[in-house]
XYZ file of C-alpha atoms in Angstrom:
496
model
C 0.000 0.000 0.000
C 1.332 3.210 -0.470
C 1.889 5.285 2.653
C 0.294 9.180 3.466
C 3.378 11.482 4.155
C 2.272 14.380 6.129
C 3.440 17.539 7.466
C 4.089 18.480 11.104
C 2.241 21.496 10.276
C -0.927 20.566 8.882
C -4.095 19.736 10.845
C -4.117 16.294 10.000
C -0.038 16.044 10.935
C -0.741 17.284 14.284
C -3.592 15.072 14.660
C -1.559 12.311 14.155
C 0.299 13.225 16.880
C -1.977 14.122 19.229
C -3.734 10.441 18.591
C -0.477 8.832 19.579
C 0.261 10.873 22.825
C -2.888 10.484 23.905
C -3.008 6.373 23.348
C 0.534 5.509 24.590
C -0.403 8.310 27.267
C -3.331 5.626 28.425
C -0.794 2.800 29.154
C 1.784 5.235 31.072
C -1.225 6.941 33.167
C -2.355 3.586 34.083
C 0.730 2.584 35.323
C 1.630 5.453 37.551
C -2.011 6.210 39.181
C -2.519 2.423 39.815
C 0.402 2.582 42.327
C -1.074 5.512 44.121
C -4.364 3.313 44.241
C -2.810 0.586 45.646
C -3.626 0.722 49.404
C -7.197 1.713 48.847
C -7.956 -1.125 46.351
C -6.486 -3.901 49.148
C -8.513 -1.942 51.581
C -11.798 -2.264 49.697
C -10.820 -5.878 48.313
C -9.638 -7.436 51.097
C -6.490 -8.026 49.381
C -3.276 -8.872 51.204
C 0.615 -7.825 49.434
C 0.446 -10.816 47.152
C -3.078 -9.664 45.427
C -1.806 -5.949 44.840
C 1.462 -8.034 43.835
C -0.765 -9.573 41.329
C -2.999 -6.105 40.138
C 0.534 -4.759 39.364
C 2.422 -7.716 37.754
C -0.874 -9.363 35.541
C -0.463 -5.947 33.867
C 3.053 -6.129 33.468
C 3.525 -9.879 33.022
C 0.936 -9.484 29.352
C 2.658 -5.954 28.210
C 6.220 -7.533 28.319
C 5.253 -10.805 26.950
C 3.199 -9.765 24.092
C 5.127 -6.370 23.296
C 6.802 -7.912 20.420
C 4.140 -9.524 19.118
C 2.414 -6.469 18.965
C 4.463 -4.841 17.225
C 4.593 -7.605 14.334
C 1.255 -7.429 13.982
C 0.896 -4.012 13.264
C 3.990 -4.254 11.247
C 2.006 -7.533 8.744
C -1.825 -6.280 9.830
C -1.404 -2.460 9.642
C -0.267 -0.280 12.620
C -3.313 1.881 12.992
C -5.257 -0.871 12.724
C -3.787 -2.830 15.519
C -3.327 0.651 17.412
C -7.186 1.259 17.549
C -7.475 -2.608 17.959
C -5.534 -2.070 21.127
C -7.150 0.904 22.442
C -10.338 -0.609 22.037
C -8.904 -3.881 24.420
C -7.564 -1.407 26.701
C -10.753 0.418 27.302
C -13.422 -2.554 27.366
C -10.801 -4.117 30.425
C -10.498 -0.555 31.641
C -14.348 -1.228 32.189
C -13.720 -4.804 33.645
C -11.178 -3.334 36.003
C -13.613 -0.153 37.185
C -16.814 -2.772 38.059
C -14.252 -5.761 39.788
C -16.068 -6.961 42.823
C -13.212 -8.300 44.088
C -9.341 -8.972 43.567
C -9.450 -12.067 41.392
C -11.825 -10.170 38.747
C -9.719 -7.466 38.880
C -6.412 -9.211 38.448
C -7.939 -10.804 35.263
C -8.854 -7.501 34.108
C -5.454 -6.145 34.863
C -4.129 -8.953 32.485
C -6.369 -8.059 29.814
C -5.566 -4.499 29.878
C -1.755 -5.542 29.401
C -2.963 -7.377 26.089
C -4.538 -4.652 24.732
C -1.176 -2.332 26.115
C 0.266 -4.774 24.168
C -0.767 -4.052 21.024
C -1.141 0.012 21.451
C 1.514 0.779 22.359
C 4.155 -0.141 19.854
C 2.008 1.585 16.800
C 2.534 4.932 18.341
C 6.043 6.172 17.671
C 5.746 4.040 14.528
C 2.754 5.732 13.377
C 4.437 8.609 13.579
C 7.711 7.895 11.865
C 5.612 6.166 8.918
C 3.265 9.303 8.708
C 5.661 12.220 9.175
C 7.587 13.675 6.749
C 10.987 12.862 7.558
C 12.290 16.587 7.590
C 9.465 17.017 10.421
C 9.645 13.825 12.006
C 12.368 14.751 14.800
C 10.115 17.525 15.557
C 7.055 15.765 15.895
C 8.490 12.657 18.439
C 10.389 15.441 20.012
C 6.539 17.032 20.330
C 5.473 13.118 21.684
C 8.095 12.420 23.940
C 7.335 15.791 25.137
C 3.459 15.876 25.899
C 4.257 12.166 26.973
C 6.257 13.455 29.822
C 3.838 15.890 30.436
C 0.854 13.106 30.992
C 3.079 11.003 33.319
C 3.773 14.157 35.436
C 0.293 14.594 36.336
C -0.230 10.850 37.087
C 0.751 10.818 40.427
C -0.924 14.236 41.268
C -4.469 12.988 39.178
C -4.066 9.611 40.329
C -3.983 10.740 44.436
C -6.908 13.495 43.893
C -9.114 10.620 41.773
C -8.743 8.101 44.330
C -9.661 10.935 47.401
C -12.395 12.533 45.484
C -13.868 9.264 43.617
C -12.432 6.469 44.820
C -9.922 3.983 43.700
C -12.797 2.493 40.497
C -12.465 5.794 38.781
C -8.462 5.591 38.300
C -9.646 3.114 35.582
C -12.972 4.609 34.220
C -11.234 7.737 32.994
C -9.541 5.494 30.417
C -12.910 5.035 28.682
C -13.769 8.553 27.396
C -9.904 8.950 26.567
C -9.887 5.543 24.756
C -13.008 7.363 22.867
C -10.962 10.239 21.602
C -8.036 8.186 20.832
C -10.195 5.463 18.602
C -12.224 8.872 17.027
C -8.835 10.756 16.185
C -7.117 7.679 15.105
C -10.117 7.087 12.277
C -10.523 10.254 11.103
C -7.143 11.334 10.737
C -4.266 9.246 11.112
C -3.454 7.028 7.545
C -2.973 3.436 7.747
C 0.676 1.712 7.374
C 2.285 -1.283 7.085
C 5.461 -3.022 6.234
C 5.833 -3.847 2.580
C 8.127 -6.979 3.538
C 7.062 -8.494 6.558
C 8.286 -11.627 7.613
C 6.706 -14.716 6.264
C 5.342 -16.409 9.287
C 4.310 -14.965 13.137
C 6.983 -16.246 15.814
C 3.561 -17.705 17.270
C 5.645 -20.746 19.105
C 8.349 -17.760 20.497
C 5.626 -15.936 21.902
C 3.782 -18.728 23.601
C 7.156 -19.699 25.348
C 7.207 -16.298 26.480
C 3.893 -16.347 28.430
C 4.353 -19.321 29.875
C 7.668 -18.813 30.857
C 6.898 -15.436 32.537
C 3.621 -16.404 33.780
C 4.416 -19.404 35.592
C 7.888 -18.166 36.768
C 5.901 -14.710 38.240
C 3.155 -17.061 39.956
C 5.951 -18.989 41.207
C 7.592 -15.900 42.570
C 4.718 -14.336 44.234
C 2.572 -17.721 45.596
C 5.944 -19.396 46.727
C 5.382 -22.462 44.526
C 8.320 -24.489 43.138
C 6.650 -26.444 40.965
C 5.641 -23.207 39.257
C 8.598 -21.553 39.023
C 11.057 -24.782 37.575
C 8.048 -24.728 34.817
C 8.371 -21.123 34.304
C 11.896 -21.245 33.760
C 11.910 -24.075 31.558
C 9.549 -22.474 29.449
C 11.802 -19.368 28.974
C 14.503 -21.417 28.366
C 12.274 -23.283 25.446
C 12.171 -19.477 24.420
C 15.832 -19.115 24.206
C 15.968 -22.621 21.957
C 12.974 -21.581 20.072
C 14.543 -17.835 19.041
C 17.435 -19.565 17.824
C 16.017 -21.827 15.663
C 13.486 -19.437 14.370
C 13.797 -18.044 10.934
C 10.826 -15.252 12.015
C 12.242 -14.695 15.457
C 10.855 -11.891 17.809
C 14.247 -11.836 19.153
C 17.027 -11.835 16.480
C 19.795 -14.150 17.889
C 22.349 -12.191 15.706
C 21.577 -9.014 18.132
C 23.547 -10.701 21.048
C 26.870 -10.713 18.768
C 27.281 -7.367 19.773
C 29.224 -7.540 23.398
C 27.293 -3.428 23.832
C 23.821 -4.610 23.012
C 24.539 -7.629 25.746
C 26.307 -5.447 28.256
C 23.295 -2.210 28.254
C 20.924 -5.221 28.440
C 22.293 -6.540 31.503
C 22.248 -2.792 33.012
C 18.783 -2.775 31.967
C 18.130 -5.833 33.940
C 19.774 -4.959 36.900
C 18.255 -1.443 36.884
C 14.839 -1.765 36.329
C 14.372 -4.871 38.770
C 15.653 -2.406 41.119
C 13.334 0.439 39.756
C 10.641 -1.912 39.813
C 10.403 -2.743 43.482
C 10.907 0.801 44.163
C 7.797 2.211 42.503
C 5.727 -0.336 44.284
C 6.754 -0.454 47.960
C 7.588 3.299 48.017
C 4.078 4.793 48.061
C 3.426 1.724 49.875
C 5.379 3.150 52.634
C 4.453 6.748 52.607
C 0.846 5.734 52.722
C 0.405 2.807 54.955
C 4.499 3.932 57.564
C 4.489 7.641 56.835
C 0.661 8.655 57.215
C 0.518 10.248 53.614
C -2.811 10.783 51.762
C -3.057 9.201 48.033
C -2.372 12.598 46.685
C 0.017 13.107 48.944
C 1.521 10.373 47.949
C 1.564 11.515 44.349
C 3.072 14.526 45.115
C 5.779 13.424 46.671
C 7.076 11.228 43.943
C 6.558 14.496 41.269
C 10.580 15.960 41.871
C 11.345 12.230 40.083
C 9.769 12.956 37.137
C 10.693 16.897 37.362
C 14.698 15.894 37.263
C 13.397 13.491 34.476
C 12.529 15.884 32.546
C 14.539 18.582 33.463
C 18.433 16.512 32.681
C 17.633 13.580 30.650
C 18.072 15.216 27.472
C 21.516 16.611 28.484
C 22.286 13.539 29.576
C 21.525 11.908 26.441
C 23.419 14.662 24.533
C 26.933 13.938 26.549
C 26.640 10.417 25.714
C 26.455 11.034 21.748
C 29.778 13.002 22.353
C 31.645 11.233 25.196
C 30.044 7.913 25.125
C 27.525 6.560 27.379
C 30.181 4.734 29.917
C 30.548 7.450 32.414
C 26.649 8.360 32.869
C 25.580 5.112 32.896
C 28.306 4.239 35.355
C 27.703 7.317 37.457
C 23.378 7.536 37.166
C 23.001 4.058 39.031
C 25.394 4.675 41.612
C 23.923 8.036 41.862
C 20.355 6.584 42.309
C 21.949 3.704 44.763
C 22.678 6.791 47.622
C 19.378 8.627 46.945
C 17.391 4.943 48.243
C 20.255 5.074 51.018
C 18.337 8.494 52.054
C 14.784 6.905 51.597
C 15.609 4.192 54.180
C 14.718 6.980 56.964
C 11.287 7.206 55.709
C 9.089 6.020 58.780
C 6.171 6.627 60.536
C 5.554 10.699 60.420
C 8.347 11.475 57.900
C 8.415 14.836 57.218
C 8.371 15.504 53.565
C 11.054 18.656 53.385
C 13.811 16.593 55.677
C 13.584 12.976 55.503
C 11.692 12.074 51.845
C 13.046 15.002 49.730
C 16.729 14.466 49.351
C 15.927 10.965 48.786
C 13.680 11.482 46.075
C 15.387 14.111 44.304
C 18.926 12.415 44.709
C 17.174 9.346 43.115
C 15.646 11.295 40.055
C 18.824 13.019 38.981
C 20.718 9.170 38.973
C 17.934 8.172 36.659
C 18.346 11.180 34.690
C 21.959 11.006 33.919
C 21.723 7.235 33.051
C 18.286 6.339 31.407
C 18.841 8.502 28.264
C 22.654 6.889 27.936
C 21.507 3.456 28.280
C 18.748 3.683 25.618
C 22.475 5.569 23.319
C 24.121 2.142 24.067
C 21.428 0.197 22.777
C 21.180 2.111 19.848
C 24.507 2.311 19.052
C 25.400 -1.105 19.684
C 23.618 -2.225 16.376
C 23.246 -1.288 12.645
C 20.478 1.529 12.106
C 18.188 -0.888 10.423
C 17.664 -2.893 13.179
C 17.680 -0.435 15.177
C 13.925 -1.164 15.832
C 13.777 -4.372 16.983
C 17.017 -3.396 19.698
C 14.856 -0.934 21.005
C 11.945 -3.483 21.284
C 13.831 -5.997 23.137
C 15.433 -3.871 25.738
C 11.796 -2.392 26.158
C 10.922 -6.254 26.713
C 13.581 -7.025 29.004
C 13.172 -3.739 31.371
C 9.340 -4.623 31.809
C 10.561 -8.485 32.504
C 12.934 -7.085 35.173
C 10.266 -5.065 36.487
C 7.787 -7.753 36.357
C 10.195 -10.367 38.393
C 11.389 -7.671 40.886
C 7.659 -6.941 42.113
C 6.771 -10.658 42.547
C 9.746 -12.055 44.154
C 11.091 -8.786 46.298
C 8.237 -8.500 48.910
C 8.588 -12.491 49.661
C 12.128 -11.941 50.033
C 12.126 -8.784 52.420
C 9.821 -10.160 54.556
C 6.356 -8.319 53.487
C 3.678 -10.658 54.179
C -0.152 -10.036 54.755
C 0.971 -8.978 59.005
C 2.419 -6.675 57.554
C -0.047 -4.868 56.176
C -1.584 -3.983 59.359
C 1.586 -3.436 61.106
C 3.695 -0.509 60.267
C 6.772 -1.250 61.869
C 7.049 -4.907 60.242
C 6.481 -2.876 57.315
C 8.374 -0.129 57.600
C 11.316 -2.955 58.505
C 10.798 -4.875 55.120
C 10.661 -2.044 53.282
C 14.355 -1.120 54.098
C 15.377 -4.583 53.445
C 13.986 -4.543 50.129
C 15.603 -0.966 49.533
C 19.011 -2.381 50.226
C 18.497 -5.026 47.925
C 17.534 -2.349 44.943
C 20.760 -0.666 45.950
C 22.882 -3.631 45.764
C 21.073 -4.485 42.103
C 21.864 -0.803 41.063
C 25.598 -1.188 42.076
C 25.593 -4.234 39.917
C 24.225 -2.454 37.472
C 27.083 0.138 37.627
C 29.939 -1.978 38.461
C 28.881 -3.910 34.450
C 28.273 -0.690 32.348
C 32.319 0.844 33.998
C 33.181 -3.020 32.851
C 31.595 -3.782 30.357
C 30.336 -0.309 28.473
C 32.903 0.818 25.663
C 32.062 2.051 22.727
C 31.051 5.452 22.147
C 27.383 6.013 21.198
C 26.526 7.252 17.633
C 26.048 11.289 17.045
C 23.744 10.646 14.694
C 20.886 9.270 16.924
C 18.649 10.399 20.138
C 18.278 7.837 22.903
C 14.408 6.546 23.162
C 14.912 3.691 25.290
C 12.855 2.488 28.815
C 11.260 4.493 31.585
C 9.484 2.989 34.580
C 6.054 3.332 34.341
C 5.944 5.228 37.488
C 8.017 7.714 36.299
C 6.521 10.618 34.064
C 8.321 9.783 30.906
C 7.325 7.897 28.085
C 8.028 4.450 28.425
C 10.801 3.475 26.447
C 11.639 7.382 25.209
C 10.770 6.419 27.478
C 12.601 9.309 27.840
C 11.915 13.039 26.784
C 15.135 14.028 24.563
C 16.160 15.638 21.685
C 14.397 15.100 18.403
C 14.761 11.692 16.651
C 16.612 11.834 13.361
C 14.792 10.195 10.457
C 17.362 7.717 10.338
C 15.047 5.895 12.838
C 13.521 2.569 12.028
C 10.079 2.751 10.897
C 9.045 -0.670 12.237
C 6.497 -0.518 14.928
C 8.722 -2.935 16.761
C 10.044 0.265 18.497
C 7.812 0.583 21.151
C 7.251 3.263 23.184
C 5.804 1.861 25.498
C 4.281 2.731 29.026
């Protein structure tokens, strides 16, 4: 088919990108007011730590097992297609999750929402980059990375007013009328795409290995079963076989011949398990230790986002001239003292003196290494693949995530007690802090090993945020403007 080119300037090229903000937007808001909700929703369910374990990792556990195939399928079916497909999903589960009457329903519905995340949120950035012209295209992902940072700011902040003012159901009803505008906008003016030269079959088998794998490995994680978690991890090791047999593989074996792409993937790993377990048990702690309101709550996570922001794009600009070593060497370690500070954070913890420094000391590590890390990735591999590198280190930072939030509450010591007993709490907590600062020291100690090669001048990081930070996933980070040179595949997600 033969592809619309628009210009950033026309109503129909800003539409474009106002349809694409505002559906990857939907997966990134979900993820940081959810957090927020957290408390209230095992209040009103019943639930104990593994069941808001669960609302947070069935999300997860879909969106980074299905990314990938997501992206192929707007890449063979059409992207806009799959795009609205996925919004649609994502709202009718919205629904699901809004009306759960209790934690099971809503657990289901969380994993449904992940499917339709799934297959949203790769067709946004590549929507873009196959619409755009390419002399406007840096402008107009610099415009979504932007607007995207923009909507995860407010997340906290909406999130803790919606759950005081509404209650916890109406964190997920506001997706509806958003999904509305994004399926409206999406029809009416954004044109349809595909690639010309898919690949001949769906790595159907791959992707199956993947769910099962990371499904049965998280249950096994969270519910303390062996038996689940040896099946889990034979499954992903099935995966591993699989991908290297496949001629259609989701994950290119040939990508691991690079020594970068394998060394800023096992940052990622270490990093975002770490960042994982953070963004759940820390508004865990302010809320049910520290006395804090939802919004509260919200607000005091904003300063993270804020340095986000404010230093990731000169971050990513010193690592396309001095290499991405140094920040990504310095960022973790950075972000290792800042969760030193949080460990004070106890019952009464005044906001100016005790969670402050922590949080802001923490935000500026992530800024100086998330937008170097996505460089490395980048610039690890030739620029037509640069697509599918993006896509897997966007799949393993949402794995990491996914396994740090089932398995780090079991091994701090957070049970159902302690729930309803601050100080047991407020003691696993710190445990589980120490062990994110020893797995952001590891993943320091490999990127001043292990990190070499200069990054490419000729490209702008878009790599993997937390969802509980207020960037775009996998621009996850606000930066400079994309050159054209980047892939048009909608394997690129962007995630959230």
């Amino acid at each position: 088919m033969t592809e619309t080119v628009l210009r950033l300037s026309t109503r129909q090229g800003r539409w474009v990108v106002t349809a694409t903000v505002l559906g990857s937007s939907l997966a990134l808001l979900d993820g940081t007011v959810v957090n927020i909700a957290l408390p209230h929703i095992g209040e009103d369910l019943g639930s104990d730590v593994a069941g808001m374990q669960w609302v947070l990792s069935g999300y997860t556990l879909a969106l980074a097992s299905l990314i990938l195939l997501g992206g192929a399928l707007g890449d063979r079916w059409g992207r806009r297609r799959v795009f609205v497909w996925g919004t649609v999903w994502f709202a009718a589960a919205s629904l699901l999750c809004g009306i759960a009457p209790d934690i099971t329903m809503l657990v289901i519905a969380r994993i449904l929402q992940g499917v339709g995340a799934a297959m949203l949120t790769p067709g946004s950035l590549a929507l873009i980059s196959a619409s755009i012209h390419e002399d406007d295209r840096g402008a107009a992902i610099g415009l979504w990375s932007g607007l995207g940072g923009v909507a995860g700011a407010i997340g906290p902040l909406l999130g803790g007013w919606l759950v005081e003012v509404a209650g916890w159901r109406s964190v997920f009803l506001l997706n509806l009328p958003l999904a509305a505008v994004v399926v409206w906008a999406s029809m009416r003016h954004v044109p349809e795409s595909r690639d010309p030269h898919p690949p001949d079959h769906l790595d159907v088998l791959g992707s199956v290995c993947a769910v099962i794998g990371l499904g049965a490995l998280t249950y096994g994680l969270i519910e303390m079963n062996l038996i689940a978690g040896v099946v889990g991890t034979v499954a992903l090791i099935a995966f591993v076989v699989v991908e290297r047999r496949s001629p259609n593989a989701l994950v290119p074996p040939s990508l691991f011949a690079s020594r970068m792409f394998v060394a800023a993937n096992l940052v990622t790993l270490a990093v975002y398990a770490a960042l994982g377990g953070v963004f759940f048990l820390l508004v865990l702690q302010l809320q049910l230790v520290a006395g804090y309101s939802p919004i509260e709550a919200g607000v005091a996570t904003i300063p993270i986002t804020l340095a986000m922001l404010a230093f990731s794009s000169r971050a990513g600009s010193y690592a396309q001239t001095h290499g991405p070593r140094l920040p990504m060497t310095v960022g973790p370690a950075l972000a290792a003292v800042g969760l030193l500070l949080m460990t004070r954070i106890g019952p009464g913890a005044n906001y100016w003196t005790v969670v402050l420094p922590g949080v802001v000391v923490f935000g500026l590590g992530l800024s100086a290494m998330v937008a170097p890390l996505t460089a490395a990735v980048l610039g690890s591999v030739p620029v037509d693949q640069s697509g599918i590198a993006s896509g897997v280190n966007n799949a393993v930072a949402r794995t990491s995530q996914l396994l740090a939030v089932a398995a780090l509450p079991g091994i701090a010591g957070i049970d159902a007690e302690s729930m309803i007993d601050p100080t047991s709490f407020s003691h696993g907590f710190r445990i589980a802090m120490y062990i994110c600062i020893a797995l952001l020291l590891v993943g320091a100690t490999i990127a001043a090993a292990l990190i070499r090669a200069p990054a490419p001048p000729a490209r702008t990081p878009l790599g993997p945020v937390p969802d509980s930070v207020a960037c775009k996933p996998h621009c996850d980070v606000t930066g400079p403007a994309v050159q054209p040179t980047l892939a048009r595949s909608s394997r690129t997600p962007p995630n959230g």
